[in-house]
Short mmCIF file of C-alpha atoms in Angstrom, two decimals:
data_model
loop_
_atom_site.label_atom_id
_atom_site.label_comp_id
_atom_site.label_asym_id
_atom_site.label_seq_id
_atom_site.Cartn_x
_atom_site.Cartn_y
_atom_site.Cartn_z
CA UNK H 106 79.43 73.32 112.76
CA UNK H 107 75.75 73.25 114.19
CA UNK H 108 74.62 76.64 115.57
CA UNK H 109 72.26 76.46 118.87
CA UNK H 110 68.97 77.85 118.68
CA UNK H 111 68.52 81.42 118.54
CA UNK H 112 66.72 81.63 121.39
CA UNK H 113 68.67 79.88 123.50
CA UNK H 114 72.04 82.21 122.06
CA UNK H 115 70.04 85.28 123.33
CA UNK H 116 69.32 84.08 126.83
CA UNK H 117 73.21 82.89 127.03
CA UNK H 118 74.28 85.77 124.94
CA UNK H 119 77.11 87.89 126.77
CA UNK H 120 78.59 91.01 124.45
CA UNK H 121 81.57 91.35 126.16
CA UNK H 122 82.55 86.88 125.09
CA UNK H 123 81.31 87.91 121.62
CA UNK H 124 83.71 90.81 121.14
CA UNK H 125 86.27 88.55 122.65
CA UNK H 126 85.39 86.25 119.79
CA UNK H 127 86.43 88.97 117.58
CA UNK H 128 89.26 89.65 119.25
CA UNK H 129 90.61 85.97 119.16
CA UNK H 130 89.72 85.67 115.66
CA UNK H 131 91.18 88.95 113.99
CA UNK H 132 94.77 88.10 115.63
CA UNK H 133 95.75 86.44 112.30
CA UNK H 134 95.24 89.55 110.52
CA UNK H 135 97.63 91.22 112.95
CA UNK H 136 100.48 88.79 111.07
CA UNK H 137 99.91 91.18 108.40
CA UNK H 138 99.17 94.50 110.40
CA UNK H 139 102.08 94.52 112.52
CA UNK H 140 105.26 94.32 109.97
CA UNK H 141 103.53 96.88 108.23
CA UNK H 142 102.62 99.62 110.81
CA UNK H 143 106.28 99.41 111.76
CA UNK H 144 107.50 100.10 108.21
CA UNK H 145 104.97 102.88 108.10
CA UNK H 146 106.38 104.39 111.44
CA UNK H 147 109.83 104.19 109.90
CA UNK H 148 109.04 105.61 106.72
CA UNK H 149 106.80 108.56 108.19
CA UNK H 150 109.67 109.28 110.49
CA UNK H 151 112.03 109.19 107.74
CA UNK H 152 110.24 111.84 106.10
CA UNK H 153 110.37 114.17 108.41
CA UNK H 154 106.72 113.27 110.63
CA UNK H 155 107.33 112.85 114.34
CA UNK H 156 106.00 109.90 116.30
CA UNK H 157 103.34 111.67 117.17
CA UNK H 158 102.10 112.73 113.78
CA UNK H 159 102.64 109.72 112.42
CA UNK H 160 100.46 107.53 114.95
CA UNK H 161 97.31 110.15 114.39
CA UNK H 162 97.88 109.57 110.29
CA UNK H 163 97.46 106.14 111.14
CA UNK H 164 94.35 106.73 114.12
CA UNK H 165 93.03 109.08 111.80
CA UNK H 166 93.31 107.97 107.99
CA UNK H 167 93.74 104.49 109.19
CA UNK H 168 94.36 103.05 105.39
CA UNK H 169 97.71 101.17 104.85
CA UNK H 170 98.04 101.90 101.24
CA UNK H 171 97.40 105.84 101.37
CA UNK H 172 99.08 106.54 104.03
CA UNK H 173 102.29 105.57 102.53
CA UNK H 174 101.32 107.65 99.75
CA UNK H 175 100.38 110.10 101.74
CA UNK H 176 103.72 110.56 103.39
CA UNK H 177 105.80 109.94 100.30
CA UNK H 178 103.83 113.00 98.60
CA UNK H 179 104.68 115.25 101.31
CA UNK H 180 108.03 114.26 101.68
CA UNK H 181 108.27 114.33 97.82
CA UNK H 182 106.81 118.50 98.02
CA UNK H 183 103.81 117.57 95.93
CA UNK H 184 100.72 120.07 96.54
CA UNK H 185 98.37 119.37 99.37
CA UNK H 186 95.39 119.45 96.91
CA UNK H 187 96.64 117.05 94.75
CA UNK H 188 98.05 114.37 97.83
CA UNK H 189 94.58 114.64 98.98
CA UNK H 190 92.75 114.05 95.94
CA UNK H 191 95.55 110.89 95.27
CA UNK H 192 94.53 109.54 98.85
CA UNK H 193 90.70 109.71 98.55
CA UNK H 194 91.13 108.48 95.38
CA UNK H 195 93.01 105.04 96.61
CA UNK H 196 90.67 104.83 99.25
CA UNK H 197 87.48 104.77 97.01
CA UNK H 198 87.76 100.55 96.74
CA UNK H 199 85.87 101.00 100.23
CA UNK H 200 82.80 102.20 98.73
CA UNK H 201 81.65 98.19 98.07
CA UNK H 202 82.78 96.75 101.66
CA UNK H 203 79.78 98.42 103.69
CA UNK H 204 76.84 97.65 100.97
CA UNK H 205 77.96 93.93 101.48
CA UNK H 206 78.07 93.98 105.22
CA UNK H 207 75.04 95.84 105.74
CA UNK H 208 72.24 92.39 105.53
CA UNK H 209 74.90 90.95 108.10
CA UNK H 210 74.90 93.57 110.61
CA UNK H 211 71.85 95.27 112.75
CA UNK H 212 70.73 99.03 113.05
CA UNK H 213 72.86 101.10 115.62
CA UNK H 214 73.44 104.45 116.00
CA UNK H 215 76.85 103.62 116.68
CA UNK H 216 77.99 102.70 113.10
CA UNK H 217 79.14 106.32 111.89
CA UNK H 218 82.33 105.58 113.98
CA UNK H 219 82.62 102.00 113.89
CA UNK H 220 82.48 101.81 110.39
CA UNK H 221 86.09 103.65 110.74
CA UNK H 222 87.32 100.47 111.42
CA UNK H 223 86.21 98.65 107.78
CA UNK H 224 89.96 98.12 106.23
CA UNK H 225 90.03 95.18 103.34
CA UNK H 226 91.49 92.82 106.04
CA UNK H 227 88.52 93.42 108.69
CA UNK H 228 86.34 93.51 105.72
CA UNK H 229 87.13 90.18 103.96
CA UNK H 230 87.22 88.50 107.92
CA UNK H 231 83.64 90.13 108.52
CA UNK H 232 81.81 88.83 105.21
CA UNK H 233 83.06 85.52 106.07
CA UNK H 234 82.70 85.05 109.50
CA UNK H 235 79.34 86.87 110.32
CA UNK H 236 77.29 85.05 108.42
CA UNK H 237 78.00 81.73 110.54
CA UNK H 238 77.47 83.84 114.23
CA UNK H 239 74.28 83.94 115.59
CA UNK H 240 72.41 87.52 114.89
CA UNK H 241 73.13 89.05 118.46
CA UNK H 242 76.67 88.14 118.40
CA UNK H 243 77.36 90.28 115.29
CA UNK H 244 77.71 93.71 116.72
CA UNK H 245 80.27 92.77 119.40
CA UNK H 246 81.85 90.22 117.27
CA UNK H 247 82.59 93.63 114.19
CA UNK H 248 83.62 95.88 117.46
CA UNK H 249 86.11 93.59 119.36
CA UNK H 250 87.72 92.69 115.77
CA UNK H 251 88.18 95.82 114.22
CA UNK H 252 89.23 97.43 117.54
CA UNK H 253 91.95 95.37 118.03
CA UNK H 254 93.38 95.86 113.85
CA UNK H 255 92.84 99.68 114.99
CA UNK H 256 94.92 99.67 117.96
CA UNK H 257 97.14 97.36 116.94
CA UNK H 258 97.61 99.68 114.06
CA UNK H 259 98.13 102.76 115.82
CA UNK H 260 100.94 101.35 118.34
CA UNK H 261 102.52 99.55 115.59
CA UNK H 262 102.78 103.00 113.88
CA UNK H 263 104.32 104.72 117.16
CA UNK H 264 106.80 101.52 117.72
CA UNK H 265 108.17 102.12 114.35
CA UNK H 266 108.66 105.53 114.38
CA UNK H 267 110.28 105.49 117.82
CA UNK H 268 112.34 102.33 117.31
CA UNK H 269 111.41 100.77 113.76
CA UNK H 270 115.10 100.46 112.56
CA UNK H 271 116.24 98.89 116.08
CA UNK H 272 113.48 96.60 115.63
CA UNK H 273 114.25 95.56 112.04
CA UNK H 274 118.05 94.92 112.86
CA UNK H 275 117.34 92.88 115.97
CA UNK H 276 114.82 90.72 113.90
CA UNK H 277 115.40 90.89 110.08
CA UNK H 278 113.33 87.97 109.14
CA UNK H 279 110.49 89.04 111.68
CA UNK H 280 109.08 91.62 108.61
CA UNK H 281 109.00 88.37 106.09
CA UNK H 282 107.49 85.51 107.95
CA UNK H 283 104.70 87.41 109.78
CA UNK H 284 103.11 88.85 106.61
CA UNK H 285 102.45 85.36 105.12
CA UNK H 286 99.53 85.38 107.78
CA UNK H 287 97.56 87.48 105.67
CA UNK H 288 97.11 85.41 102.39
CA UNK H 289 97.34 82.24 104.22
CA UNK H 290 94.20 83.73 106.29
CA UNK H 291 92.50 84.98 102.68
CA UNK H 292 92.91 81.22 101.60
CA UNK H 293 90.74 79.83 104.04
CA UNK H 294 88.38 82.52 103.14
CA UNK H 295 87.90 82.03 99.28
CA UNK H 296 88.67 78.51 99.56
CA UNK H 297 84.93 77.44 100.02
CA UNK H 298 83.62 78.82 96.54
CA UNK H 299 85.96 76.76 94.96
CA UNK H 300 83.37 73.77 95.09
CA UNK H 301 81.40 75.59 92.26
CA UNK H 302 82.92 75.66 88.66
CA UNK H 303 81.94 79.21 87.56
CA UNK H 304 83.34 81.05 91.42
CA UNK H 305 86.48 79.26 91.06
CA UNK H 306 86.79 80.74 87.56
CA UNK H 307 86.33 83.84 88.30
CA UNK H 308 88.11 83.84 91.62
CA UNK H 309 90.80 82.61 90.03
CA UNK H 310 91.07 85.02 87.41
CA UNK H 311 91.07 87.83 90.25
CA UNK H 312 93.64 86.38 92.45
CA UNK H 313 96.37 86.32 89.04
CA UNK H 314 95.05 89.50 87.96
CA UNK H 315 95.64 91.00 91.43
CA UNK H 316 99.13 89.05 91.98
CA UNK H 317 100.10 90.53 88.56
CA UNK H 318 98.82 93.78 88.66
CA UNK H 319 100.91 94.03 92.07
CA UNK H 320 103.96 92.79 90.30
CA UNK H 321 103.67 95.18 87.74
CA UNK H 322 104.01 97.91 90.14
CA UNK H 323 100.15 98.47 89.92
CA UNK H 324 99.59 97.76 93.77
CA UNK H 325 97.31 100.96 94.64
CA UNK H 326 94.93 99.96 91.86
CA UNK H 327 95.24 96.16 92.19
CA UNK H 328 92.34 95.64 94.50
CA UNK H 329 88.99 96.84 92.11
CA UNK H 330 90.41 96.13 88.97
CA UNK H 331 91.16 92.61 89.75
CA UNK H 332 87.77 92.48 91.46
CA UNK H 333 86.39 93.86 88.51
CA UNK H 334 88.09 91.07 86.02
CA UNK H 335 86.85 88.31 88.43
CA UNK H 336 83.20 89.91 88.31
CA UNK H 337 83.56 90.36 84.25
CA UNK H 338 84.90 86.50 84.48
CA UNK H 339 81.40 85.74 86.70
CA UNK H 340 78.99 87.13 83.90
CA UNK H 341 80.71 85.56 80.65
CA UNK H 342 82.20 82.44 81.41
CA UNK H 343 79.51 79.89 81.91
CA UNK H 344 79.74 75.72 82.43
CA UNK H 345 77.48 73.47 80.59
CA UNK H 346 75.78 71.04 82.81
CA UNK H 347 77.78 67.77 82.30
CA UNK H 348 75.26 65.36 79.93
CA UNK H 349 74.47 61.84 80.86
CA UNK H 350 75.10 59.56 78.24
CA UNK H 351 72.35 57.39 76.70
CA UNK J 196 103.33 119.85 110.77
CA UNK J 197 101.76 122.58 109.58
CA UNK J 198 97.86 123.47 109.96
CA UNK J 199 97.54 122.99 106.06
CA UNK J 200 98.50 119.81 106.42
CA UNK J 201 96.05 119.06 109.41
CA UNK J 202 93.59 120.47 107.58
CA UNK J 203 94.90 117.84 104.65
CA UNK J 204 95.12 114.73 106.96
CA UNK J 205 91.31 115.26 108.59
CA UNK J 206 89.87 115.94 105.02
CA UNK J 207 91.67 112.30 104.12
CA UNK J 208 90.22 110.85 107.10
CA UNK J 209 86.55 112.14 106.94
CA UNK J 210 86.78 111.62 103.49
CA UNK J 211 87.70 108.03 104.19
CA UNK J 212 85.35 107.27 107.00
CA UNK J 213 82.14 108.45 104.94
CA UNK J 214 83.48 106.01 101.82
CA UNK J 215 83.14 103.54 104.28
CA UNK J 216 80.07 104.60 106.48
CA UNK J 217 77.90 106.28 103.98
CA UNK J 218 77.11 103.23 101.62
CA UNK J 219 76.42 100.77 104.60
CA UNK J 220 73.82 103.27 105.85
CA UNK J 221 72.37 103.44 102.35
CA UNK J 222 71.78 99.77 101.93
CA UNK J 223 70.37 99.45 105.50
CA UNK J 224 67.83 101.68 104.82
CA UNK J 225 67.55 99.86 101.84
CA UNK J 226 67.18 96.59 103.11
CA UNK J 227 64.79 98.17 105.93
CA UNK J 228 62.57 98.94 103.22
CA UNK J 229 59.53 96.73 101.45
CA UNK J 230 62.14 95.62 98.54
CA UNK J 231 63.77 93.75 101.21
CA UNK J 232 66.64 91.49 100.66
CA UNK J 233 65.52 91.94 96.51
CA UNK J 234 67.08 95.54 97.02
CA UNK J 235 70.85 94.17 97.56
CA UNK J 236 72.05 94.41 93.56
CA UNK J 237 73.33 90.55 92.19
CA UNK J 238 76.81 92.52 90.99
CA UNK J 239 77.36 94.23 94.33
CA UNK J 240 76.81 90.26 96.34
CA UNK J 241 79.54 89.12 93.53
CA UNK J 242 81.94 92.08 94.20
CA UNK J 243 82.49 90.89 98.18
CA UNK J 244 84.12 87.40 97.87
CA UNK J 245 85.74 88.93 94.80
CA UNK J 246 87.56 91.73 96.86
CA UNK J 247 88.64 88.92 98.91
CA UNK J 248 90.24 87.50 96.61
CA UNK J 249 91.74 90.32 95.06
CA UNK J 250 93.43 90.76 98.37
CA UNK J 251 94.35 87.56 98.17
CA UNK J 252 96.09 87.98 95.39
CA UNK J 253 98.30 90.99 96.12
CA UNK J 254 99.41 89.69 99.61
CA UNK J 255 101.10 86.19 97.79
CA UNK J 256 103.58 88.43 96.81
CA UNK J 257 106.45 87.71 99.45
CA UNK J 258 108.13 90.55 101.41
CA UNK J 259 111.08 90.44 99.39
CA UNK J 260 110.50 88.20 96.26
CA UNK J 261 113.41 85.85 95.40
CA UNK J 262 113.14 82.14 94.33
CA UNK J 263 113.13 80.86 97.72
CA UNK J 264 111.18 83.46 99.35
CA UNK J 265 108.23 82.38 96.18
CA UNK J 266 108.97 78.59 97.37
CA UNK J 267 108.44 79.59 100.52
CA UNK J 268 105.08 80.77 99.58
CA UNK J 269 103.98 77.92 97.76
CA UNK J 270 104.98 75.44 100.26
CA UNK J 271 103.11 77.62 103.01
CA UNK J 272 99.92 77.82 100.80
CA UNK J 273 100.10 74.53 100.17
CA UNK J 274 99.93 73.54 103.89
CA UNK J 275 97.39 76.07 105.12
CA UNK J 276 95.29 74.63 101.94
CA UNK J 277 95.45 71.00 103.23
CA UNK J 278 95.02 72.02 107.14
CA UNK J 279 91.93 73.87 105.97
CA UNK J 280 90.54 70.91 104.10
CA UNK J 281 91.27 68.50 106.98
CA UNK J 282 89.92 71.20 110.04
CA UNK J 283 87.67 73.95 108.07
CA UNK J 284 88.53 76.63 110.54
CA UNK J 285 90.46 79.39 110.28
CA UNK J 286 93.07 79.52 113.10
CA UNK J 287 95.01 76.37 112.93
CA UNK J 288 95.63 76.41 108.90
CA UNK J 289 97.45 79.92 109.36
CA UNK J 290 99.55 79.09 112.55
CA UNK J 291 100.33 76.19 110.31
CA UNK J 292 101.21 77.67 106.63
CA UNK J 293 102.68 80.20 109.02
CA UNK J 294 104.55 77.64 110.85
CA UNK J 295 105.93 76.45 107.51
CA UNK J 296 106.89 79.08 105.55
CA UNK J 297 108.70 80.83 108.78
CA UNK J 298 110.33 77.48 108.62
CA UNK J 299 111.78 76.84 104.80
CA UNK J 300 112.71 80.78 105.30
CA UNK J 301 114.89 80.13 108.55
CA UNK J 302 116.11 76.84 106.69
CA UNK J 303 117.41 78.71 103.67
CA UNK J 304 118.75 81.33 105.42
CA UNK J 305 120.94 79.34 107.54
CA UNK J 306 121.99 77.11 104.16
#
């Protein structure tokens, strides 16, 4: 798809459309979000959180993996010290998302509390969708999309814990189909390297080793080290130039 | 809940936040400097589409697995795959591998 002009973008350029953009194109991730705010509600509920507590874990932390740990260490009587330490440590994967958005995005003094809003989801949509907006559309584009995951995370959170089992019962496959949004969205997004031998090598090597890691009960650590086999995969696997035959 | 535990869920949280903020301000300031776009290290530019598809990987697995819940999955894949070749967009191939796996999930379950 052609871009227009830059110049012409800036004249036209209205931030309020642009974080609409965002908006329109994070709702696939909410596929994902949704089912699993509402289990989170649930479970926080379950372990003894109220509704209340439970949605500001979610506003606050606002990190779908370690907040069920999070929960399921209190509930389980571990020591604070230690659920903290287990929490920061799953979080730490989120140490590479900003370097690789930061060429994308311009200066603003507002990034210290946007950047609250970089989960994996927002972060994978970001890398591959910035690049194709126009410069000045970027900084609305990152706020309307990772406003919406946030909110929609928070509420999600507060529906589940008020009403998470009524909603379940009333729509038991609504928790299974809605989910598949999310890797059917990360297709689209990795599906352009394959065109180059040596990406889809190494891509492929990370998707298995994250879909077995996760099936081996590895899920918290899934994410880098599969990342890391697919970058290992990058540097040693090479492809000979076809030769031309005489 | 208990102040500790306040005190436990902020630390988490600013904790958090400057994981993600502090690095992006780095390699601003990086990139705002004379090295330029030459400052952004090769690994780090291989590490993004990487932890994309690491997060691919760990979202296949379905819900609840079970053989047609997995068939499900491939069919869907399959289907947001070939949308995305036809359309290269985003939107339509998920409503569709959506679309599809909702479908052969409702189909099974009524079987």
């Amino acid at each position: 798809m052609s871009q227009p002009a830059d110049h012409t973008v800036h004249a036209n350029h209205s931030p309020l459309r642009s974080a609409l953009q965002g908006v329109r194109e994070a709702i696939p991730l909410l596929g994902g979000y949704i089912p699993v705010a509402l289990s989170f509600g649930l479970v926080a509920t379950q372990a003894g959180f109220t509704t209340w507590e439970a949605a500001a874990i979610s506003a606050l932390i606002y990190a779908g993996a370690s907040q069920f740990l999070f929960v399921g260490m209190i509930a389980a009587g571990a020591p604070l010290w230690l659920v903290v330490a287990m929490t920061l440590l799953i979080n730490v994967r989120h140490v590479v998302y900003g370097p690789n958005l930061a060429a994308l995005l311009p200066r603003s003094r507002h990034w210290p509390w946007l950047m609250h809003g970089l989960t994996d989801q927002v972060f994978a949509l970001a890398l591959t969708r910035l690049p194709q907006l126009p410069e000045v559309k970027r900084f609305s584009w990152f706020v309307g999309a990772s406003l919406l995951a946030w909110g929609v995370w928070i509420i999600g959170t507060a529906v589940g814990a008020t009403g998470g089992e009524a909603v379940t019962a009333r729509w038991p496959l609504l928790g299974e189909i809605m989910p598949f949004a999310l890797p059917a969205l990360f297709l689209t997004m990795v599906a352009p390297r394959f065109t180059d031998k040596r990406w889809a090598a190494a891509m492929l090597c990370t998707i298995l080793a994250a879909l077995g890691l996760n099936l081996a009960g590895w899920s918290n650590v899934a994410i880098p080290l599969a990342a890391a086999c697919g970058a290992l995969c990058f540097y040693t696997v090479t492809f000979q130039p076809r030769r031309s035959r005489p | 809940m208990s102040s500790a535990m306040w005190i436990a869920v902020i630390i988490c949280a600013l904790g958090t936040l400057l994981m993600r903020v502090v690095p992006f301000l780095w390699m601003q300031r990086r990139l705002g400097s004379a090295a330029g776009m030459n400052a952004m290290p090769q690994w780090l530019v291989i590490l993004g589409p990487m932890m994309i598809a690491a997060v691919l990987g760990v979202s296949i697995v379905p819900v609840n697995p079970s053989p047609v819940s997995w068939l499900a999955t491939a069919i869907g894949l399959s289907v947001t795959l070939l949308v995305w070749r036809r359309l290269r967009s985003l939107g339509w191939p998920v409503a569709a591998g959506v679309g599809v796996f909702g479908a052969v999930e409702v189909v099974a379950a009524l079987i």
